[in-house]
Short mmCIF file of C-alpha atoms and ligand atoms in Angstrom, two decimals:
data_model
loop_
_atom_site.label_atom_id
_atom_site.label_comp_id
_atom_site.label_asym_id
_atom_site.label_seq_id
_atom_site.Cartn_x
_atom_site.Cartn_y
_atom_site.Cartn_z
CA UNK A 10 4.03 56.48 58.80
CA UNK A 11 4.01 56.33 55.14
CA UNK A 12 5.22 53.98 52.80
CA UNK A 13 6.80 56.24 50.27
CA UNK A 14 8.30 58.46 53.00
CA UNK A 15 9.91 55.59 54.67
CA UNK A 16 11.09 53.95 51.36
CA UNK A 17 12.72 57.59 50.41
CA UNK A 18 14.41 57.77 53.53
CA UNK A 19 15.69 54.41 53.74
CA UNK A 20 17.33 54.82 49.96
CA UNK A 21 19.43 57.78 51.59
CA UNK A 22 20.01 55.75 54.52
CA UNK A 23 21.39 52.96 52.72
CA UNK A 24 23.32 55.05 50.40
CA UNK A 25 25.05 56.50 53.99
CA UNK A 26 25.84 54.09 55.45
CA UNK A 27 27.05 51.99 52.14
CA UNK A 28 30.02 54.93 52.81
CA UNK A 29 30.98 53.50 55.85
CA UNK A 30 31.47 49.94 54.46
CA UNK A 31 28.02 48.65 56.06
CA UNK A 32 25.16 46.73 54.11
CA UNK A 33 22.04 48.03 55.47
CA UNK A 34 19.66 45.07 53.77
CA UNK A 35 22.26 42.45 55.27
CA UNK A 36 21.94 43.74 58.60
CA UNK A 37 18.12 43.52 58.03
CA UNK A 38 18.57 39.54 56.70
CA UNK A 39 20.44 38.94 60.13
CA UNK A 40 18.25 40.98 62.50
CA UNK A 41 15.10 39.18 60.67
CA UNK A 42 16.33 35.77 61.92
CA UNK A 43 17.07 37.26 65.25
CA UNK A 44 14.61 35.41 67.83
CA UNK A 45 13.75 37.07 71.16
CA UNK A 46 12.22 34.96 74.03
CA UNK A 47 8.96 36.45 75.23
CA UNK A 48 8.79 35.69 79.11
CA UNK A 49 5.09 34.96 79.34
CA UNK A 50 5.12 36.26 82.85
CA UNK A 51 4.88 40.10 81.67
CA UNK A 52 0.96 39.08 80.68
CA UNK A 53 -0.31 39.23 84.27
CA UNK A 54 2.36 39.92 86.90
CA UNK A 55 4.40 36.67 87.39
CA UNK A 56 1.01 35.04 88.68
CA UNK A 57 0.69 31.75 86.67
CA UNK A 58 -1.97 29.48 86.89
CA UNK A 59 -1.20 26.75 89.62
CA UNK A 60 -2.91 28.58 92.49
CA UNK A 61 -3.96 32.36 93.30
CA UNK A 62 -0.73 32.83 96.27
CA UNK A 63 1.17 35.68 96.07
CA UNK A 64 4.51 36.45 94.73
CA UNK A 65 7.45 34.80 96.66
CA UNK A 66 11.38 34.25 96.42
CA UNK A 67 12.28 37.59 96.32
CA UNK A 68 10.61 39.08 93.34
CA UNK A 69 8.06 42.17 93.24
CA UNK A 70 5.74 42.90 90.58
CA UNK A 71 4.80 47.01 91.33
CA UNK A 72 1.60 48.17 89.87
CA UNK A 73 -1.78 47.63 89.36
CA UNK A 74 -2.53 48.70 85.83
CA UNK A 75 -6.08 47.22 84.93
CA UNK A 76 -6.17 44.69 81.81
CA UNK A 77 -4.23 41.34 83.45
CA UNK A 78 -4.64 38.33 81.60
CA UNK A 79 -6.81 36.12 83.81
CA UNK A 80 -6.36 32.65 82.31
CA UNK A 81 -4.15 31.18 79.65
CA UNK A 82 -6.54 32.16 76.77
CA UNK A 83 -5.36 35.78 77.69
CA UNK A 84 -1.90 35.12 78.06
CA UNK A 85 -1.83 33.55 74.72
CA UNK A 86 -3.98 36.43 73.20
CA UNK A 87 -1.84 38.83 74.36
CA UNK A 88 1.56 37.30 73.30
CA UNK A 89 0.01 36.90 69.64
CA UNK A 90 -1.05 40.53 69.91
CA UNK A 91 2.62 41.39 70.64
CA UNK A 92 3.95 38.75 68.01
CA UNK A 93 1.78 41.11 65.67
CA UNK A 94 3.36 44.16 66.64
CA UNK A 95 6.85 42.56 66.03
CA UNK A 96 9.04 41.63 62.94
CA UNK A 97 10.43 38.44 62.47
CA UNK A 98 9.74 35.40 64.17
CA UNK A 99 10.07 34.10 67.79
CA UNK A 100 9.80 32.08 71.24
CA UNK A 101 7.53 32.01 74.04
CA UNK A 102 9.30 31.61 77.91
CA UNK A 103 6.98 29.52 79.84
CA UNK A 104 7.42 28.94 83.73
CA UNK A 105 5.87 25.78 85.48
CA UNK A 106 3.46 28.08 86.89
CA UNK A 107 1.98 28.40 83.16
CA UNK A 108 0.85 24.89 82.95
CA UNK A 109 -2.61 23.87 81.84
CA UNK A 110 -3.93 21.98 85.23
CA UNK A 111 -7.12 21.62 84.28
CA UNK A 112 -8.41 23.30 87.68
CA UNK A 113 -6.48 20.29 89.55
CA UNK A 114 -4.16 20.64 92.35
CA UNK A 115 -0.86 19.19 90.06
CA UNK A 116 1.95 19.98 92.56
CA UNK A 117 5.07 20.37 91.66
CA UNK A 118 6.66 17.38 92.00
CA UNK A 119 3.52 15.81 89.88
CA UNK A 120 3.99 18.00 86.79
CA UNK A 121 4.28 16.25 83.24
CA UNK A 122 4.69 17.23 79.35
CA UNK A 123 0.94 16.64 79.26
CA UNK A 124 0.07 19.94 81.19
CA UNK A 125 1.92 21.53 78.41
CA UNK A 126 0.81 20.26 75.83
CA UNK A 127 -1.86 22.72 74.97
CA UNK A 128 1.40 25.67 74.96
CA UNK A 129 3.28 23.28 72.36
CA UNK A 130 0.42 22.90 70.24
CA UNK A 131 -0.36 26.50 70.15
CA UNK A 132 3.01 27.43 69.61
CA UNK A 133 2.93 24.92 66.36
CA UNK A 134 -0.19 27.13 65.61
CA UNK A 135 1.61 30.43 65.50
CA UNK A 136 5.13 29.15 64.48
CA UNK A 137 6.51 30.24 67.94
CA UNK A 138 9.13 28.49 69.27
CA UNK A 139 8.83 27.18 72.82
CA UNK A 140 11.78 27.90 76.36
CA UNK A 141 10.77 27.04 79.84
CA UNK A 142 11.80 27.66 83.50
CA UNK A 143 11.25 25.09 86.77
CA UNK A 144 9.56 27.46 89.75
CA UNK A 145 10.85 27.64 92.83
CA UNK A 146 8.86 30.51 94.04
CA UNK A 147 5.27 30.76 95.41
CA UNK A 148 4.98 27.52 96.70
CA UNK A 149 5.01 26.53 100.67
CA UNK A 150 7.88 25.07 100.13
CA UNK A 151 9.59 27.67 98.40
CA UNK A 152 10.90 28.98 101.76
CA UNK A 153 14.77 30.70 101.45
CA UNK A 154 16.29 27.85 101.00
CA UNK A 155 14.99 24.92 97.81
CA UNK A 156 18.01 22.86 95.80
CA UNK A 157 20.06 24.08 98.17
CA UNK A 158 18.17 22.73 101.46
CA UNK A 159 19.90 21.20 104.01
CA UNK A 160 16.69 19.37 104.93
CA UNK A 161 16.86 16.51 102.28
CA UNK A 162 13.08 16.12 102.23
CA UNK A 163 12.89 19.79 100.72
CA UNK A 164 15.82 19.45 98.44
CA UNK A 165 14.39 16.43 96.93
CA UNK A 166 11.31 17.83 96.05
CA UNK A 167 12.70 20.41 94.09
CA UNK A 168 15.21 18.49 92.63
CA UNK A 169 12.33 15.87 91.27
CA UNK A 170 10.46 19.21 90.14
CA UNK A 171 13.55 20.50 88.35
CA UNK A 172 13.94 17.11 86.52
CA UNK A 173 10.55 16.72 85.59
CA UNK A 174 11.23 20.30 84.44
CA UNK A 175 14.05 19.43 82.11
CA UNK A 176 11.46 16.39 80.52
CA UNK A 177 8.96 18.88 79.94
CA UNK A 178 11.62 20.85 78.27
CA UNK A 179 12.75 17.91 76.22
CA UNK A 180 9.43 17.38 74.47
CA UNK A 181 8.82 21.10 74.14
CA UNK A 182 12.00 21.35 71.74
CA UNK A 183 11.80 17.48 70.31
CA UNK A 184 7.51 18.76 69.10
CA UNK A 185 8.36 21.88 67.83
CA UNK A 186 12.09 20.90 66.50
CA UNK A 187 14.15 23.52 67.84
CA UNK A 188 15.99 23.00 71.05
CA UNK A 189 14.09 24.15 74.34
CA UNK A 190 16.66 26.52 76.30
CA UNK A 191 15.66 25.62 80.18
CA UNK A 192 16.68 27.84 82.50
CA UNK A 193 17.31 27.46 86.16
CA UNK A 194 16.90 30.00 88.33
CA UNK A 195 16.37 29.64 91.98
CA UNK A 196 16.03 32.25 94.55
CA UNK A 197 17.80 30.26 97.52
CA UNK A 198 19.75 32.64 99.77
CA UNK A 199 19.64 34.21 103.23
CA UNK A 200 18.63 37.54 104.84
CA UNK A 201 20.63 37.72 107.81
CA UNK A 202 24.60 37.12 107.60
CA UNK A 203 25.16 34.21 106.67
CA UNK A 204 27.68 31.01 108.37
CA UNK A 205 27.15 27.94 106.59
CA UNK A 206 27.96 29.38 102.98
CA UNK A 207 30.12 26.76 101.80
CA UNK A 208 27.40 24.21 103.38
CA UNK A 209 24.85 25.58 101.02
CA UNK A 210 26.80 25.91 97.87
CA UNK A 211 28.16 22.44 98.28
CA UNK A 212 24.84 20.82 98.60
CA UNK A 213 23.55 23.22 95.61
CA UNK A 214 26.11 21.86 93.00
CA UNK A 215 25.23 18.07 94.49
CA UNK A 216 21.55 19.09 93.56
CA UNK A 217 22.48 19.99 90.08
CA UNK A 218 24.90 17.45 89.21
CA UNK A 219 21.81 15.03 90.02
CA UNK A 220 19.74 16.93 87.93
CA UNK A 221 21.77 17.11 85.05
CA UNK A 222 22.76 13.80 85.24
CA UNK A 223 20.05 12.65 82.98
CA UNK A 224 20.79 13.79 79.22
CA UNK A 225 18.33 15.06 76.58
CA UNK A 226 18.53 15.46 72.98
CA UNK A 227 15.59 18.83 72.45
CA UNK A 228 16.58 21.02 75.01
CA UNK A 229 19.64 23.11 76.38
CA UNK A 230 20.52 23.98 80.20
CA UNK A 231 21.51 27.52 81.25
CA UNK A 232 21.86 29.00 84.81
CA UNK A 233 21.15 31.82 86.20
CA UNK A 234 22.61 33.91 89.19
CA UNK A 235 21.81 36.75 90.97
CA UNK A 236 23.05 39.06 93.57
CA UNK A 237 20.24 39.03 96.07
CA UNK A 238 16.56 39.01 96.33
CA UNK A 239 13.84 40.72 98.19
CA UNK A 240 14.51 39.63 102.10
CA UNK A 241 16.88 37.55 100.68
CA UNK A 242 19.65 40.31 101.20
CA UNK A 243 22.47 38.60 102.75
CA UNK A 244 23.45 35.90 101.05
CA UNK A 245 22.46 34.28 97.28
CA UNK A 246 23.65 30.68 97.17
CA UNK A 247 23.30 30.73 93.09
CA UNK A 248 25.89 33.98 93.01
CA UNK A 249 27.41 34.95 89.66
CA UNK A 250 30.88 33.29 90.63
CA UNK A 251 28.94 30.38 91.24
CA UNK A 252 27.13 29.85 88.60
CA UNK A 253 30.11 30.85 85.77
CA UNK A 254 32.32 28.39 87.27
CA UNK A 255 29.86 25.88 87.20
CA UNK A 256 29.12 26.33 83.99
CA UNK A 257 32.10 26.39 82.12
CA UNK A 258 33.18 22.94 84.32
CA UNK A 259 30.10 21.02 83.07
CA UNK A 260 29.61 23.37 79.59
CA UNK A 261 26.06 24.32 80.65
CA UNK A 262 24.45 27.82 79.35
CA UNK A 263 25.49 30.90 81.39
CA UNK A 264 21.91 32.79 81.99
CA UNK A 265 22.57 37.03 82.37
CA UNK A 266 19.95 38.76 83.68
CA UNK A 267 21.19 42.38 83.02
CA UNK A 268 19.38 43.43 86.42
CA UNK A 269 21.28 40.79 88.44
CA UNK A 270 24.86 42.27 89.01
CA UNK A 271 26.12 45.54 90.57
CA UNK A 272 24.63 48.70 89.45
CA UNK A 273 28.38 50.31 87.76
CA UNK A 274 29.04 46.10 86.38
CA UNK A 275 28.97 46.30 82.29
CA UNK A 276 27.19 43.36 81.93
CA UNK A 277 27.95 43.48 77.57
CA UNK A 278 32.00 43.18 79.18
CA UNK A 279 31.21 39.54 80.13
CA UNK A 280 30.33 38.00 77.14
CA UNK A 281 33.56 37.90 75.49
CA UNK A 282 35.02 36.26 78.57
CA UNK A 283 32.40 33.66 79.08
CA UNK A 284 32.17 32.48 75.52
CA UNK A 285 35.59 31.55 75.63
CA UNK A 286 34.38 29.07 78.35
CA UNK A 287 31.07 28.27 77.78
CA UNK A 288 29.12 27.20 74.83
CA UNK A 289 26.71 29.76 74.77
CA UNK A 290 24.65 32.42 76.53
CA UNK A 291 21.36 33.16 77.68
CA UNK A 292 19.86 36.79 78.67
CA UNK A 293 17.29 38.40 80.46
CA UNK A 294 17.24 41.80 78.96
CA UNK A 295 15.92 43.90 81.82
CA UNK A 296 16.35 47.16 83.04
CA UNK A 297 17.33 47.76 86.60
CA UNK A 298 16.64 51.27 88.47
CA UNK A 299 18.91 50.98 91.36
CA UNK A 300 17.95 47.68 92.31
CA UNK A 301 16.47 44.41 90.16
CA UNK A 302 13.53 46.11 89.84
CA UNK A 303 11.99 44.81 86.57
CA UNK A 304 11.77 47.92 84.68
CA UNK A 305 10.82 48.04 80.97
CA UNK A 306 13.63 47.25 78.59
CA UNK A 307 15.12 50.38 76.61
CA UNK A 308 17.54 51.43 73.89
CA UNK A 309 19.39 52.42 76.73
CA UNK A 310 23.13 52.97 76.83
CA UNK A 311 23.70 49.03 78.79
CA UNK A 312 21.38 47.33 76.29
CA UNK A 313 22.86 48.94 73.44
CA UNK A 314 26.62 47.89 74.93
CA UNK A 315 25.14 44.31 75.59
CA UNK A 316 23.92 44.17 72.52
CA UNK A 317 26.71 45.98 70.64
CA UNK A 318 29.52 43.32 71.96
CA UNK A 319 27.47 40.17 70.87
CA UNK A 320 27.63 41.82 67.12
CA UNK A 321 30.86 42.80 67.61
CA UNK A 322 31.88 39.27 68.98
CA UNK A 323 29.73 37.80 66.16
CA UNK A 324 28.46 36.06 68.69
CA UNK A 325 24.59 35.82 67.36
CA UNK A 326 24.47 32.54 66.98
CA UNK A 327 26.02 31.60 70.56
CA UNK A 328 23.83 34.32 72.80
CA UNK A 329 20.16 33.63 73.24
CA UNK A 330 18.03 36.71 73.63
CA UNK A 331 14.97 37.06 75.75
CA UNK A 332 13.72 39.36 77.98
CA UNK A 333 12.79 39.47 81.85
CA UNK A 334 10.72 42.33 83.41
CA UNK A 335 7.64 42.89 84.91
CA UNK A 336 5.80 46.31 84.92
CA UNK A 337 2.31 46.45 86.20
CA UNK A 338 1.88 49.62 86.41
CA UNK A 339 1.74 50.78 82.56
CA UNK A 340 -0.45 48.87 79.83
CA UNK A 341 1.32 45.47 79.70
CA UNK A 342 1.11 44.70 76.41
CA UNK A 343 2.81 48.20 75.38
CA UNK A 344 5.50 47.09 77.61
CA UNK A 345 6.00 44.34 76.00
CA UNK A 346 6.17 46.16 72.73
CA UNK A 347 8.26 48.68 73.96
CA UNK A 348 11.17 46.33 75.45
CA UNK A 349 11.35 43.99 72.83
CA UNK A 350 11.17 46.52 70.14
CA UNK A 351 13.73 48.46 72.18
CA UNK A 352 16.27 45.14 71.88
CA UNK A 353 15.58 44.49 68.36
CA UNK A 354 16.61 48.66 67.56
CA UNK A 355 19.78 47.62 69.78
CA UNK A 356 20.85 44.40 67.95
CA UNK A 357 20.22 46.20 64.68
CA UNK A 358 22.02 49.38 66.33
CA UNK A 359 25.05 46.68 66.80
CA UNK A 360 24.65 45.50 63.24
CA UNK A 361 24.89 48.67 61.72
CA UNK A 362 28.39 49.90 63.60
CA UNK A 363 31.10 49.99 61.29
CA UNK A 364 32.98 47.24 63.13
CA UNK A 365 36.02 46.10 60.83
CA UNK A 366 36.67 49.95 60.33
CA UNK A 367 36.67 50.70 64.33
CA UNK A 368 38.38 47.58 64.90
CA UNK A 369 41.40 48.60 62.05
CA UNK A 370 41.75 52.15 63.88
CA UNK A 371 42.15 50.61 67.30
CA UNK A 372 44.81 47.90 66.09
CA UNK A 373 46.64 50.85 64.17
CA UNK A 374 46.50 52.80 67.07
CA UNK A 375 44.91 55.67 65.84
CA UNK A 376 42.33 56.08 68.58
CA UNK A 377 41.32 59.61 67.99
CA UNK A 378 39.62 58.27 64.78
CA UNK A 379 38.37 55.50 66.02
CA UNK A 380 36.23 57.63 69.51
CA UNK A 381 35.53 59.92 66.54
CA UNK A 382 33.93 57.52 64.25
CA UNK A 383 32.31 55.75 67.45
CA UNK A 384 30.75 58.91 68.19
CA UNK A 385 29.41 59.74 64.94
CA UNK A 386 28.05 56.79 64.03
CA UNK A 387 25.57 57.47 66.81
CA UNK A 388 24.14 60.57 64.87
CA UNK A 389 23.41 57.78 61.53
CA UNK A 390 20.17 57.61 60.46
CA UNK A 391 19.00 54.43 61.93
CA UNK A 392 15.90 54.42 62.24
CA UNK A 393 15.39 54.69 58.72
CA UNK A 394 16.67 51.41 58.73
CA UNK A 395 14.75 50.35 62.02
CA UNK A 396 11.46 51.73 59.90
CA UNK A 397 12.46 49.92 56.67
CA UNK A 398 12.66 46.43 59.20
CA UNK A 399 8.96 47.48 59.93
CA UNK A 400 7.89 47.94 56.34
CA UNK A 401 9.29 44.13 55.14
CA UNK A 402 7.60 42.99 58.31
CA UNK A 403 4.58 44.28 57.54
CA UNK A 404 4.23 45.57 61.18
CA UNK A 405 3.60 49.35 62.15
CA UNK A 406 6.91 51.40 61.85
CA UNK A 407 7.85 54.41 64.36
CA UNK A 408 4.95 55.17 66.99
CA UNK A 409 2.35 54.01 64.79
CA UNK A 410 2.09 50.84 67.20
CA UNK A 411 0.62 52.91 70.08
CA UNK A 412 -2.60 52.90 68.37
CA UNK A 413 -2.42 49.17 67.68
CA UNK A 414 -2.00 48.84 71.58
CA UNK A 415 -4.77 51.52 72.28
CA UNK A 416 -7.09 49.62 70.49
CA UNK A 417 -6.35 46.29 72.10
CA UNK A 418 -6.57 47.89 75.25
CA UNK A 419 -9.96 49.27 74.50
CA UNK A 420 -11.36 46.07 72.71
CA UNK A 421 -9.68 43.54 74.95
CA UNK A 422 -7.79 44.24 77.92
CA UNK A 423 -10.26 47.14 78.70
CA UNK A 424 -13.09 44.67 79.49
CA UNK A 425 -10.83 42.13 82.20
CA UNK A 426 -12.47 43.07 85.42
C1 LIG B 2 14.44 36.61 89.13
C2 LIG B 2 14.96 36.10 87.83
C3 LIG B 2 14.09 35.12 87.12
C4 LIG B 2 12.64 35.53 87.16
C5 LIG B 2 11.73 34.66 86.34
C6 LIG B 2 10.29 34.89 86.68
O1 LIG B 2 15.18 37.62 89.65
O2 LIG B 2 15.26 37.16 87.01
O3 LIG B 2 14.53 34.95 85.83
O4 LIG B 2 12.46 36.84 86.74
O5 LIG B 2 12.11 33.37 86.49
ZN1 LIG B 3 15.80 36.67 84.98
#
């Protein structure tokens, strides 16, 4: 696009929206501090570097676009190729499974800070921020059943991985001076109907009150739940209910993945009620097609409410925002740009609604006005704004990034066999 046109347009833009009480260069100031969590796990298909097993605990990766990052080289390539494409600055989300082992057999009850610190130096390198996640898939001992495991053997195991998780964690966020958000997310759960509920749950929230027993000073806990998994249909021990409740009685994080609840739930409705009980919230922006299937994040009409009630809330500062899909089957790195681009446009969407005006009309009852304003404000010219956001950022604006990832693909990713 070009610079003049953009500027031009953005002057009327401003100038439009100044008439509905809204400060189009503030709303750029906030989004610009606005971090999103990269999950490193969209670089090659959830695969990790601890061994070459498949995918377990109930997740699928579909597709088998060429161009996978093979080692951690790539993955950190291709995360500072989407950093590129991206204003503003922001985090990597590491899983265990991204350690640097050096070609050893570290299991996961053996991992240390040490096989990370490669990812913390490199993040230092490129002024990324570092968040991490404990694994509890694709392992043997992964099985259906891990903190929650009746078999105390098991349950141990991951409970010593999880803490040694947490450690990791701590000297991710104490290095790099920003609290580490660790999330837990664990895919125990049952495919057949399941008896011994309570059993389960009851040993899960021993599990974690072990694990969280132990303090740290550079890093945050946040949980995640889930309604089921891939032949894990029946029964998830880690359900939403679970989880919230547990959270707000120990004021841990509250983790929403938006393609782990009910197709029809509004999953931007809970974050007024949970913020009123927990400190803070995490996300996985996703985008579910009628089941958790991973699909790329879009300015669609549930990221745009999720993202519209955290403004609205003026909740920025309480709701972390990262992403969580997988897509093999389309050029990875333009999925990347595409969903985290497509959150960005939906935070700055939220940032430019004419909130205190909407917000007077519905307290005055004049609700006409306020659906009519609601509805107009859709036909704004936003992405002027959006393109402005790309201009200060120095980063394409509009589709011009499709060439930037067409000529990564044909330089780079192209040549992984
Ligand atoms: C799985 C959860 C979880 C994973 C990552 C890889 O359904 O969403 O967050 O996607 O940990
Ligand atoms: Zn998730």
């Amino acid at each position: 696009m070009k610079e003049n046109q953009i500027i031009k347009s953005y002057e009327i833009a401003r100038e439009r929206y100044a008439e509905l009480g809204i400060d189009t260069d503030k709303a750029l100031e906030t989004l610009q501090k606005v971090q999103l969590s990269l999950h490193c796990w969209q670089t090659d298909d959830v695969q990790g570097f601890e061994s070459a097993g498949e995918l377990t605990g109930g997740i699928q990766v579909n597709g088998n676009y060429p161009g996978k990052a093979r080692n951690i080289d790539e993955v950190r390539a291709d995360l500072v190729k989407v950093c590129s494409l991206l204003g503003g600055s922001h985090r990597v989300n590491l899983h265990e499974i991204y350690g640097e082992f050096g070609g050893k057999k570290v299991d996961r009850n053996e991992v240390e800070p040490a096989h990370f610190q490669g990812w913390i130096d490199w993040a230092k390198e490129n002024g990324l921020k570092l968040d991490f996640n404990s694994t509890s898939f694709s392992h043997p001992l992964s099985g259906s059943l891990t903190l929650s495991n009746p078999d105390k053997a098991v349950r141990d195991f991951w409970i010593e991985h999880t803490q040694r998780c947490r450690t990791i964690a701590n000297e991710m966020g104490r290095q790099l001076d920003d609290s580490c958000i660790f999330n837990l997310w664990v895919h125990d759960g049952q495919k057949e109907m399941t008896v011994n509920r309570m059993l389960y749950r009851s040993i899960m929230k021993e599990s974690l009150d072990t694990i969280y027993k132990v303090e740290h000073k550079h890093m945050k806990d946040c949980l995640e739940s889930k309604v089921f998994g891939i032949g894990l249909e029946a029964f998830t021990v880690g359900s939403n209910d679970f989880y919230t409740a547990y959270c707000a009685q120990n004021n841990k994080i509250v983790t929403l993945d938006t393609g782990h609840f009910h197709p029809t739930e509004v999953v931007g409705d809970k974050v007024s009620s949970i913020l009123l009980f927990c400190p803070e919230i995490m996300l996985h922006v996703s985008r579910p097609m009628r089941w958790d299937s991973d699909h790329v994040t879009l300015m669609d009409e549930s990221t745009l409410e999720l993202c519209m009630e955290i403004t609205r809330c003026g909740a920025l500062d309480r709701v972390h925002i990262g992403l969580d899909y997988f897509d093999g089957s389309i050029n990875r790195i333009g999925a990347y740009v595409i969903g985290a681009r497509a959150t960005q446009k939906s935070v700055l969407r939220g940032l430019l609604e004419p909130v205190a005006t909407l917000s007077e009309l519905e307290l005055t009852n004049r609700n006409f006005q306020k659906l009519a304003l609601m509805e107009e404000a859709k036909a704004m010219p936003f992405g002027d704004v959006w393109n402005m956001f790309c201009l200060r950022n120095n980063i394409p604006a509009g589709h011009d990034f499709i060439k930037e990832i067409e000529r990564y693909e044909a330089e780079t990713t192209s040549k992984r066999q």
